[in-house]
PDB file of C-alpha atoms and ligand atoms in Angstrom:
ATOM      1  CA  MET A   1    -193.306 119.847  30.120  1.00  0.00           C
ATOM      2  CA  THR A   2    -190.371 121.760  28.684  1.00  0.00           C
ATOM      3  CA  LYS A   3    -187.293 119.917  29.963  1.00  0.00           C
ATOM      4  CA  PRO A   4    -186.285 116.458  28.728  1.00  0.00           C
ATOM      5  CA  LEU A   5    -185.983 113.171  30.629  1.00  0.00           C
ATOM      6  CA  VAL A   6    -182.872 112.378  32.659  1.00  0.00           C
ATOM      7  CA  VAL A   7    -182.134 108.917  34.094  1.00  0.00           C
ATOM      8  CA  VAL A   8    -180.207 108.688  37.380  1.00  0.00           C
ATOM      9  CA  THR A   9    -178.977 105.317  38.630  1.00  0.00           C
ATOM     10  CA  GLY A  10    -178.247 104.799  42.314  1.00  0.00           C
ATOM     11  CA  ALA A  11    -180.529 107.687  43.267  1.00  0.00           C
ATOM     12  CA  SER A  12    -181.549 106.269  46.644  1.00  0.00           C
ATOM     13  CA  SER A  13    -178.663 107.882  48.550  1.00  0.00           C
ATOM     14  CA  GLY A  14    -175.543 110.023  48.388  1.00  0.00           C
ATOM     15  CA  ILE A  15    -174.519 111.604  45.092  1.00  0.00           C
ATOM     16  CA  GLY A  16    -177.405 110.086  43.138  1.00  0.00           C
ATOM     17  CA  ALA A  17    -180.070 111.427  45.512  1.00  0.00           C
ATOM     18  CA  ALA A  18    -178.472 114.902  45.521  1.00  0.00           C
ATOM     19  CA  THR A  19    -178.316 114.847  41.708  1.00  0.00           C
ATOM     20  CA  ALA A  20    -181.935 113.773  41.421  1.00  0.00           C
ATOM     21  CA  ARG A  21    -183.068 116.631  43.684  1.00  0.00           C
ATOM     22  CA  LEU A  22    -181.018 119.179  41.757  1.00  0.00           C
ATOM     23  CA  LEU A  23    -182.169 118.036  38.307  1.00  0.00           C
ATOM     24  CA  SER A  24    -185.753 117.939  39.500  1.00  0.00           C
ATOM     25  CA  ALA A  25    -185.449 121.490  40.813  1.00  0.00           C
ATOM     26  CA  GLN A  26    -184.353 122.437  37.270  1.00  0.00           C
ATOM     27  CA  GLY A  27    -187.645 121.016  36.001  1.00  0.00           C
ATOM     28  CA  HIS A  28    -186.447 117.741  34.491  1.00  0.00           C
ATOM     29  CA  PRO A  29    -188.659 114.675  34.492  1.00  0.00           C
ATOM     30  CA  LEU A  30    -186.646 111.825  35.970  1.00  0.00           C
ATOM     31  CA  LEU A  31    -186.310 108.069  35.980  1.00  0.00           C
ATOM     32  CA  LEU A  32    -184.665 107.015  39.237  1.00  0.00           C
ATOM     33  CA  LEU A  33    -183.240 103.521  39.624  1.00  0.00           C
ATOM     34  CA  ALA A  34    -181.968 101.675  42.705  1.00  0.00           C
ATOM     35  CA  ARG A  35    -182.799  98.575  44.715  1.00  0.00           C
ATOM     36  CA  ARG A  36    -184.337 100.484  47.661  1.00  0.00           C
ATOM     37  CA  LEU A  37    -187.548 101.705  46.058  1.00  0.00           C
ATOM     38  CA  GLU A  38    -188.825 103.273  49.290  1.00  0.00           C
ATOM     39  CA  ARG A  39    -185.784 105.560  49.401  1.00  0.00           C
ATOM     40  CA  LEU A  40    -186.409 106.693  45.812  1.00  0.00           C
ATOM     41  CA  GLU A  41    -190.065 107.357  46.566  1.00  0.00           C
ATOM     42  CA  ALA A  42    -189.176 109.215  49.774  1.00  0.00           C
ATOM     43  CA  LEU A  43    -187.431 111.864  47.647  1.00  0.00           C
ATOM     44  CA  ASP A  44    -190.975 112.737  46.601  1.00  0.00           C
ATOM     45  CA  LEU A  45    -189.987 114.495  43.375  1.00  0.00           C
ATOM     46  CA  PRO A  46    -192.526 115.653  40.762  1.00  0.00           C
ATOM     47  CA  LEU A  47    -192.604 114.126  37.232  1.00  0.00           C
ATOM     48  CA  THR A  48    -190.501 111.246  38.496  1.00  0.00           C
ATOM     49  CA  LEU A  49    -190.746 107.537  37.850  1.00  0.00           C
ATOM     50  CA  CYS A  50    -189.061 105.446  40.555  1.00  0.00           C
ATOM     51  CA  ARG A  51    -188.227 101.852  39.717  1.00  0.00           C
ATOM     52  CA  LYS A  52    -186.671  99.118  41.839  1.00  0.00           C
ATOM     53  CA  VAL A  53    -183.989  97.994  39.421  1.00  0.00           C
ATOM     54  CA  ASP A  54    -180.669  96.304  40.049  1.00  0.00           C
ATOM     55  CA  VAL A  55    -178.530  97.879  37.319  1.00  0.00           C
ATOM     56  CA  THR A  56    -176.640  94.617  36.832  1.00  0.00           C
ATOM     57  CA  ASP A  57    -179.901  93.231  35.393  1.00  0.00           C
ATOM     58  CA  ARG A  58    -179.741  94.555  31.822  1.00  0.00           C
ATOM     59  CA  PRO A  59    -183.286  93.640  30.692  1.00  0.00           C
ATOM     60  CA  ARG A  60    -184.745  95.420  33.754  1.00  0.00           C
ATOM     61  CA  VAL A  61    -182.677  98.555  33.011  1.00  0.00           C
ATOM     62  CA  GLU A  62    -183.921  98.535  29.395  1.00  0.00           C
ATOM     63  CA  GLU A  63    -187.525  97.942  30.479  1.00  0.00           C
ATOM     64  CA  ALA A  64    -187.493 100.834  32.969  1.00  0.00           C
ATOM     65  CA  VAL A  65    -185.946 103.221  30.435  1.00  0.00           C
ATOM     66  CA  ARG A  66    -188.547 102.300  27.790  1.00  0.00           C
ATOM     67  CA  GLU A  67    -191.354 102.817  30.318  1.00  0.00           C
ATOM     68  CA  ALA A  68    -190.007 106.248  31.310  1.00  0.00           C
ATOM     69  CA  GLU A  69    -189.571 107.259  27.660  1.00  0.00           C
ATOM     70  CA  GLU A  70    -193.172 106.308  26.897  1.00  0.00           C
ATOM     71  CA  ARG A  71    -194.267 108.657  29.648  1.00  0.00           C
ATOM     72  CA  PHE A  72    -191.771 111.528  29.363  1.00  0.00           C
ATOM     73  CA  GLY A  73    -190.249 111.296  25.869  1.00  0.00           C
ATOM     74  CA  PRO A  74    -186.686 110.408  24.833  1.00  0.00           C
ATOM     75  CA  THR A  75    -183.841 110.288  27.368  1.00  0.00           C
ATOM     76  CA  ASP A  76    -181.645 113.369  27.028  1.00  0.00           C
ATOM     77  CA  ALA A  77    -179.113 112.319  29.681  1.00  0.00           C
ATOM     78  CA  ILE A  78    -178.198 109.440  31.924  1.00  0.00           C
ATOM     79  CA  VAL A  79    -176.152 109.732  35.093  1.00  0.00           C
ATOM     80  CA  ASN A  80    -174.539 106.311  35.545  1.00  0.00           C
ATOM     81  CA  ASN A  81    -173.900 106.768  39.242  1.00  0.00           C
ATOM     82  CA  ALA A  82    -174.803 103.479  40.979  1.00  0.00           C
ATOM     83  CA  GLY A  83    -171.676 101.946  42.430  1.00  0.00           C
ATOM     84  CA  ALA A  84    -170.101 100.202  45.390  1.00  0.00           C
ATOM     85  CA  MET A  85    -166.712 100.565  47.057  1.00  0.00           C
ATOM     86  CA  LEU A  86    -165.797  97.355  48.846  1.00  0.00           C
ATOM     87  CA  LEU A  87    -162.262  97.878  50.094  1.00  0.00           C
ATOM     88  CA  GLY A  88    -159.937  94.957  50.781  1.00  0.00           C
ATOM     89  CA  ARG A  89    -156.559  93.393  50.158  1.00  0.00           C
ATOM     90  CA  VAL A  90    -156.105  91.207  47.112  1.00  0.00           C
ATOM     91  CA  ALA A  91    -154.741  88.391  49.310  1.00  0.00           C
ATOM     92  CA  ASP A  92    -157.839  88.021  51.447  1.00  0.00           C
ATOM     93  CA  GLN A  93    -160.795  90.094  50.228  1.00  0.00           C
ATOM     94  CA  PRO A  94    -163.795  87.815  49.560  1.00  0.00           C
ATOM     95  CA  VAL A  95    -163.815  87.298  45.785  1.00  0.00           C
ATOM     96  CA  GLU A  96    -167.590  87.791  45.755  1.00  0.00           C
ATOM     97  CA  GLU A  97    -166.863  91.459  46.532  1.00  0.00           C
ATOM     98  CA  TRP A  98    -164.726  91.724  43.385  1.00  0.00           C
ATOM     99  CA  ASP A  99    -167.514  90.149  41.355  1.00  0.00           C
ATOM    100  CA  ARG A 100    -170.073  92.523  42.818  1.00  0.00           C
ATOM    101  CA  MET A 101    -168.011  95.624  42.051  1.00  0.00           C
ATOM    102  CA  ILE A 102    -167.105  94.466  38.545  1.00  0.00           C
ATOM    103  CA  ASP A 103    -170.759  93.732  37.747  1.00  0.00           C
ATOM    104  CA  LEU A 104    -172.092  96.946  39.263  1.00  0.00           C
ATOM    105  CA  ASN A 105    -169.365  99.529  38.652  1.00  0.00           C
ATOM    106  CA  ILE A 106    -168.433  98.415  35.127  1.00  0.00           C
ATOM    107  CA  LYS A 107    -171.279  96.411  33.611  1.00  0.00           C
ATOM    108  CA  GLY A 108    -173.877  98.629  35.289  1.00  0.00           C
ATOM    109  CA  VAL A 109    -172.394 101.667  33.518  1.00  0.00           C
ATOM    110  CA  LEU A 110    -172.333  99.828  30.180  1.00  0.00           C
ATOM    111  CA  TYR A 111    -175.911  98.577  30.587  1.00  0.00           C
ATOM    112  CA  GLY A 112    -177.224 102.042  31.464  1.00  0.00           C
ATOM    113  CA  THR A 113    -175.366 103.462  28.484  1.00  0.00           C
ATOM    114  CA  ARG A 114    -176.693 100.850  26.048  1.00  0.00           C
ATOM    115  CA  ALA A 115    -180.275 101.475  27.173  1.00  0.00           C
ATOM    116  CA  VAL A 116    -180.117 105.098  25.977  1.00  0.00           C
ATOM    117  CA  LEU A 117    -177.302 105.379  23.433  1.00  0.00           C
ATOM    118  CA  PRO A 118    -178.976 104.068  20.238  1.00  0.00           C
ATOM    119  CA  GLY A 119    -181.781 106.618  20.694  1.00  0.00           C
ATOM    120  CA  MET A 120    -179.297 109.425  21.337  1.00  0.00           C
ATOM    121  CA  LEU A 121    -177.301 108.532  18.224  1.00  0.00           C
ATOM    122  CA  GLY A 122    -180.522 108.518  16.193  1.00  0.00           C
ATOM    123  CA  ARG A 123    -181.413 111.995  17.481  1.00  0.00           C
ATOM    124  CA  ARG A 124    -177.781 113.175  17.307  1.00  0.00           C
ATOM    125  CA  ALA A 125    -178.140 114.549  20.841  1.00  0.00           C
ATOM    126  CA  GLY A 126    -177.696 113.360  24.394  1.00  0.00           C
ATOM    127  CA  THR A 127    -175.327 113.249  27.331  1.00  0.00           C
ATOM    128  CA  ILE A 128    -173.872 110.227  29.119  1.00  0.00           C
ATOM    129  CA  ILE A 129    -172.468 111.175  32.527  1.00  0.00           C
ATOM    130  CA  ASN A 130    -170.431 108.458  34.215  1.00  0.00           C
ATOM    131  CA  VAL A 131    -169.546 108.778  37.883  1.00  0.00           C
ATOM    132  CA  SER A 132    -166.039 107.395  38.238  1.00  0.00           C
ATOM    133  CA  SER A 133    -163.661 108.554  41.004  1.00  0.00           C
ATOM    134  CA  ILE A 134    -160.191 109.908  41.653  1.00  0.00           C
ATOM    135  CA  ALA A 135    -159.676 106.172  42.232  1.00  0.00           C
ATOM    136  CA  GLY A 136    -160.143 105.928  38.467  1.00  0.00           C
ATOM    137  CA  ARG A 137    -156.959 107.973  37.986  1.00  0.00           C
ATOM    138  CA  LYS A 138    -154.648 106.817  40.780  1.00  0.00           C
ATOM    139  CA  THR A 139    -154.312 104.064  43.357  1.00  0.00           C
ATOM    140  CA  PHE A 140    -155.040 104.040  47.104  1.00  0.00           C
ATOM    141  CA  PRO A 141    -154.301 101.490  49.861  1.00  0.00           C
ATOM    142  CA  ASN A 142    -156.734  98.530  49.992  1.00  0.00           C
ATOM    143  CA  HIS A 143    -158.481  99.723  46.827  1.00  0.00           C
ATOM    144  CA  ALA A 144    -157.146  97.254  44.194  1.00  0.00           C
ATOM    145  CA  ALA A 145    -160.415  95.810  42.918  1.00  0.00           C
ATOM    146  CA  TYR A 146    -162.256  99.133  43.314  1.00  0.00           C
ATOM    147  CA  VAL A 147    -159.613 101.111  41.406  1.00  0.00           C
ATOM    148  CA  ALA A 148    -159.696  98.425  38.710  1.00  0.00           C
ATOM    149  CA  THR A 149    -163.407  99.114  38.217  1.00  0.00           C
ATOM    150  CA  LYS A 150    -163.015 102.895  38.302  1.00  0.00           C
ATOM    151  CA  PHE A 151    -160.033 102.898  35.913  1.00  0.00           C
ATOM    152  CA  ALA A 152    -162.374 100.879  33.680  1.00  0.00           C
ATOM    153  CA  VAL A 153    -165.048 103.582  33.946  1.00  0.00           C
ATOM    154  CA  HIS A 154    -162.520 106.257  32.945  1.00  0.00           C
ATOM    155  CA  ALA A 155    -161.281 104.135  30.046  1.00  0.00           C
ATOM    156  CA  LEU A 156    -164.648 103.119  28.676  1.00  0.00           C
ATOM    157  CA  SER A 157    -165.953 106.682  28.995  1.00  0.00           C
ATOM    158  CA  GLU A 158    -163.053 108.170  27.032  1.00  0.00           C
ATOM    159  CA  ASN A 159    -163.296 105.448  24.398  1.00  0.00           C
ATOM    160  CA  LEU A 160    -167.043 105.993  24.111  1.00  0.00           C
ATOM    161  CA  ARG A 161    -166.547 109.756  23.870  1.00  0.00           C
ATOM    162  CA  GLU A 162    -164.263 109.242  20.878  1.00  0.00           C
ATOM    163  CA  GLU A 163    -166.765 106.795  19.355  1.00  0.00           C
ATOM    164  CA  VAL A 164    -169.776 109.112  19.541  1.00  0.00           C
ATOM    165  CA  ALA A 165    -168.249 112.608  19.384  1.00  0.00           C
ATOM    166  CA  ALA A 166    -169.004 113.068  15.694  1.00  0.00           C
ATOM    167  CA  SER A 167    -172.628 112.028  16.313  1.00  0.00           C
ATOM    168  CA  GLY A 168    -173.406 114.896  18.664  1.00  0.00           C
ATOM    169  CA  VAL A 169    -173.514 112.765  21.827  1.00  0.00           C
ATOM    170  CA  ARG A 170    -171.485 113.995  24.803  1.00  0.00           C
ATOM    171  CA  VAL A 171    -169.702 111.783  27.333  1.00  0.00           C
ATOM    172  CA  VAL A 172    -168.670 113.239  30.683  1.00  0.00           C
ATOM    173  CA  THR A 173    -166.594 111.603  33.416  1.00  0.00           C
ATOM    174  CA  ILE A 174    -167.068 112.835  36.976  1.00  0.00           C
ATOM    175  CA  ALA A 175    -164.135 111.982  39.261  1.00  0.00           C
ATOM    176  CA  PRO A 176    -164.739 112.931  42.899  1.00  0.00           C
ATOM    177  CA  GLY A 177    -162.424 112.398  45.832  1.00  0.00           C
ATOM    178  CA  ALA A 178    -163.982 111.342  49.121  1.00  0.00           C
ATOM    179  CA  VAL A 179    -167.657 112.316  49.456  1.00  0.00           C
ATOM    180  CA  GLU A 180    -169.737 112.013  52.632  1.00  0.00           C
ATOM    181  CA  THR A 181    -172.198 109.240  51.667  1.00  0.00           C
ATOM    182  CA  GLU A 182    -173.085 105.651  52.556  1.00  0.00           C
ATOM    183  CA  LEU A 183    -170.361 104.347  50.219  1.00  0.00           C
ATOM    184  CA  LEU A 184    -167.823 103.258  52.856  1.00  0.00           C
ATOM    185  CA  SER A 185    -170.444 101.485  54.990  1.00  0.00           C
ATOM    186  CA  HIS A 186    -170.548  98.444  52.675  1.00  0.00           C
ATOM    187  CA  THR A 187    -166.858  97.551  53.132  1.00  0.00           C
ATOM    188  CA  SER A 188    -166.760  94.356  55.190  1.00  0.00           C
ATOM    189  CA  SER A 189    -163.416  94.837  57.000  1.00  0.00           C
ATOM    190  CA  GLU A 190    -163.932  96.949  60.132  1.00  0.00           C
ATOM    191  CA  GLU A 191    -160.197  97.672  60.294  1.00  0.00           C
ATOM    192  CA  ILE A 192    -160.058  99.012  56.723  1.00  0.00           C
ATOM    193  CA  LYS A 193    -163.224 101.015  57.318  1.00  0.00           C
ATOM    194  CA  SER A 194    -161.806 102.720  60.397  1.00  0.00           C
ATOM    195  CA  ASP A 195    -158.478 103.426  58.624  1.00  0.00           C
ATOM    196  CA  TYR A 196    -160.405 105.059  55.764  1.00  0.00           C
ATOM    197  CA  GLN A 197    -162.515 107.046  58.203  1.00  0.00           C
ATOM    198  CA  ALA A 198    -159.351 108.305  59.962  1.00  0.00           C
ATOM    199  CA  TRP A 199    -157.821 109.234  56.573  1.00  0.00           C
ATOM    200  CA  LYS A 200    -160.968 111.182  55.659  1.00  0.00           C
ATOM    201  CA  GLU A 201    -160.917 113.054  58.960  1.00  0.00           C
ATOM    202  CA  SER A 202    -157.209 113.854  58.592  1.00  0.00           C
ATOM    203  CA  ALA A 203    -158.091 115.509  55.276  1.00  0.00           C
ATOM    204  CA  GLY A 204    -160.551 117.762  57.086  1.00  0.00           C
ATOM    205  CA  GLY A 205    -163.615 115.817  55.968  1.00  0.00           C
ATOM    206  CA  ALA A 206    -165.093 114.789  52.656  1.00  0.00           C
ATOM    207  CA  LEU A 207    -167.138 116.667  50.038  1.00  0.00           C
ATOM    208  CA  ASP A 208    -170.852 117.198  50.459  1.00  0.00           C
ATOM    209  CA  PRO A 209    -172.696 115.171  47.762  1.00  0.00           C
ATOM    210  CA  GLN A 210    -174.456 118.386  46.749  1.00  0.00           C
ATOM    211  CA  VAL A 211    -171.117 119.711  45.437  1.00  0.00           C
ATOM    212  CA  VAL A 212    -170.780 116.707  43.136  1.00  0.00           C
ATOM    213  CA  ALA A 213    -174.393 117.085  41.993  1.00  0.00           C
ATOM    214  CA  GLU A 214    -173.647 120.701  41.073  1.00  0.00           C
ATOM    215  CA  ALA A 215    -170.598 119.595  39.061  1.00  0.00           C
ATOM    216  CA  ILE A 216    -172.811 117.135  37.185  1.00  0.00           C
ATOM    217  CA  LEU A 217    -175.348 119.860  36.455  1.00  0.00           C
ATOM    218  CA  TYR A 218    -172.575 122.243  35.326  1.00  0.00           C
ATOM    219  CA  ALA A 219    -171.368 119.713  32.753  1.00  0.00           C
ATOM    220  CA  TYR A 220    -174.888 118.860  31.617  1.00  0.00           C
ATOM    221  CA  ARG A 221    -176.073 122.397  31.073  1.00  0.00           C
ATOM    222  CA  GLN A 222    -173.294 123.465  28.726  1.00  0.00           C
ATOM    223  CA  PRO A 223    -174.443 124.184  25.161  1.00  0.00           C
ATOM    224  CA  PRO A 224    -174.696 121.010  23.009  1.00  0.00           C
ATOM    225  CA  ASN A 225    -171.467 121.870  21.149  1.00  0.00           C
ATOM    226  CA  VAL A 226    -169.458 121.898  24.419  1.00  0.00           C
ATOM    227  CA  THR A 227    -168.379 118.700  26.165  1.00  0.00           C
ATOM    228  CA  VAL A 228    -166.900 118.937  29.631  1.00  0.00           C
ATOM    229  CA  ARG A 229    -164.880 115.750  29.255  1.00  0.00           C
ATOM    230  CA  GLU A 230    -163.938 115.292  32.886  1.00  0.00           C
ATOM    231  CA  ILE A 231    -164.394 116.994  36.225  1.00  0.00           C
ATOM    232  CA  VAL A 232    -162.007 116.030  39.028  1.00  0.00           C
ATOM    233  CA  LEU A 233    -162.963 117.474  42.403  1.00  0.00           C
ATOM    234  CA  ALA A 234    -162.048 116.744  46.004  1.00  0.00           C
ATOM    235  CA  ALA A 235    -161.934 118.348  49.423  1.00  0.00           C
ATOM    236  CA  THR A 236    -159.080 120.854  49.538  1.00  0.00           C
ATOM    237  CA  GLY A 237    -157.460 118.954  52.401  1.00  0.00           C
ATOM    238  CA  GLN A 238    -157.391 115.658  50.465  1.00  0.00           C
ATOM    239  CA  GLU A 239    -153.752 115.229  49.429  1.00  0.00           C
ATOM    240  CA  GLY A 240    -153.956 111.907  47.548  1.00  0.00           C
TER     241      GLY A 240
HETATM  242  P1  NDP B 301    -173.924 105.538  48.199  1.00  0.00           P
HETATM  243  O1  NDP B 301    -173.585 104.202  48.769  1.00  0.00           O
HETATM  244  O2  NDP B 301    -174.558 106.555  49.086  1.00  0.00           O
HETATM  245  O3  NDP B 301    -174.853 105.356  46.903  1.00  0.00           O
HETATM  246  C1  NDP B 301    -174.719 104.269  46.025  1.00  0.00           C
HETATM  247  C2  NDP B 301    -175.990 104.156  45.212  1.00  0.00           C
HETATM  248  O4  NDP B 301    -175.853 103.053  44.316  1.00  0.00           O
HETATM  249  C3  NDP B 301    -177.198 103.899  46.071  1.00  0.00           C
HETATM  250  O5  NDP B 301    -178.285 104.650  45.596  1.00  0.00           O
HETATM  251  C4  NDP B 301    -177.465 102.425  45.849  1.00  0.00           C
HETATM  252  O6  NDP B 301    -178.856 102.151  45.962  1.00  0.00           O
HETATM  253  C5  NDP B 301    -177.016 102.261  44.414  1.00  0.00           C
HETATM  254  N1  NDP B 301    -176.744 100.869  44.082  1.00  0.00           N
HETATM  255  C6  NDP B 301    -175.880 100.022  44.693  1.00  0.00           C
HETATM  256  N2  NDP B 301    -175.952  98.818  44.119  1.00  0.00           N
HETATM  257  C7  NDP B 301    -176.886  98.908  43.141  1.00  0.00           C
HETATM  258  C8  NDP B 301    -177.415  97.990  42.197  1.00  0.00           C
HETATM  259  N3  NDP B 301    -176.969  96.726  42.131  1.00  0.00           N
HETATM  260  N4  NDP B 301    -178.373  98.423  41.344  1.00  0.00           N
HETATM  261  C9  NDP B 301    -178.833  99.694  41.404  1.00  0.00           C
HETATM  262  N5  NDP B 301    -178.366 100.602  42.261  1.00  0.00           N
HETATM  263  C10 NDP B 301    -177.405 100.206  43.117  1.00  0.00           C
HETATM  264  O7  NDP B 301    -172.567 106.104  47.607  1.00  0.00           O
HETATM  265  P2  NDP B 301    -172.178 107.371  46.700  1.00  0.00           P
HETATM  266  O8  NDP B 301    -173.294 108.286  46.520  1.00  0.00           O
HETATM  267  O9  NDP B 301    -170.917 107.870  47.269  1.00  0.00           O
HETATM  268  O10 NDP B 301    -171.808 106.631  45.341  1.00  0.00           O
HETATM  269  C11 NDP B 301    -172.260 107.029  44.077  1.00  0.00           C
HETATM  270  C12 NDP B 301    -171.123 106.867  43.076  1.00  0.00           C
HETATM  271  O11 NDP B 301    -170.094 107.783  43.397  1.00  0.00           O
HETATM  272  C13 NDP B 301    -170.489 105.485  43.043  1.00  0.00           C
HETATM  273  O12 NDP B 301    -170.272 105.096  41.703  1.00  0.00           O
HETATM  274  C14 NDP B 301    -169.161 105.719  43.748  1.00  0.00           C
HETATM  275  O13 NDP B 301    -168.181 104.799  43.339  1.00  0.00           O
HETATM  276  C15 NDP B 301    -168.850 107.139  43.318  1.00  0.00           C
HETATM  277  N6  NDP B 301    -167.881 107.835  44.147  1.00  0.00           N
HETATM  278  C16 NDP B 301    -168.119 108.033  45.488  1.00  0.00           C
HETATM  279  C17 NDP B 301    -167.154 108.633  46.272  1.00  0.00           C
HETATM  280  C18 NDP B 301    -167.324 108.770  47.750  1.00  0.00           C
HETATM  281  O14 NDP B 301    -166.330 109.042  48.459  1.00  0.00           O
HETATM  282  N7  NDP B 301    -168.531 108.649  48.298  1.00  0.00           N
HETATM  283  C19 NDP B 301    -165.912 109.126  45.700  1.00  0.00           C
HETATM  284  C20 NDP B 301    -165.784 108.918  44.280  1.00  0.00           C
HETATM  285  C21 NDP B 301    -166.740 108.299  43.556  1.00  0.00           C
HETATM  286  P3  NDP B 301    -179.514 100.795  46.512  1.00  0.00           P
HETATM  287  O15 NDP B 301    -178.637 100.288  47.615  1.00  0.00           O
HETATM  288  O16 NDP B 301    -180.860 101.263  46.975  1.00  0.00           O
HETATM  289  O17 NDP B 301    -179.596  99.885  45.317  1.00  0.00           O
END
């Protein structure tokens, strides 16, 4: 085994699955985390440990990372990708949806980071790649709670980058516009979902998740003394 371990959260669909396939094709051993274990296993990737882990459960994230490191050696990178976009208006969106996004999109990123960061600091090497969104840079209709979580991902990533830069650890923020994945399907309001779908179509369609996976790989495979701090990418037809 020549390549080091990479952890990918939310690898059971969309951007995470595309990233897992791409990193595996580069020869990396992987730890893949998500709640749908069968979807992780269906990727059928070599040198890959699949674990059914809800990333809001910090001890389970830690446990899975330790298990993977025992098998494959230290974690060289984590892609904190697991996330949910539950669109709604502040006046009437079920508050449970806010709680779910805050726990998953913010705490999930922090928990994944904590599971690998002390080791990276000790080795003075490693890359933390956080999947935020263009919704972490600007607002969109019906996105209030979601943008709050993605602005948080941008903010914590930049703060962390400053904190660990002198220790040789890189922090990368990936900020995609609309990507064709399962993300929208979890929004509970049918009206908001169909408005979003119409907006996506008016922009000429969304990005293929493979494009985002390639952006992640581009950032990761820079020499250790180069940090790609942020990549913002969207379909050309996406105006906002
Ligand atoms: P998907 O819905 O296809 O993928 C989301 C992934 O997150 C799934 O693998 C899902 O797996 C996992 N996940 C959800 N909840 C949990 C949990 N509690 N614990 C562990 N894993 C969980 O959407 P995308 O691929 O689009 O989303 C990936 C990231 O990209 C998200 O952070 C999203 O915000 C971001 N993004 C997406 C954009 C888009 O337009 N699609 C645009 C900009 C950013 P499972 O259900 O099996 O647990």
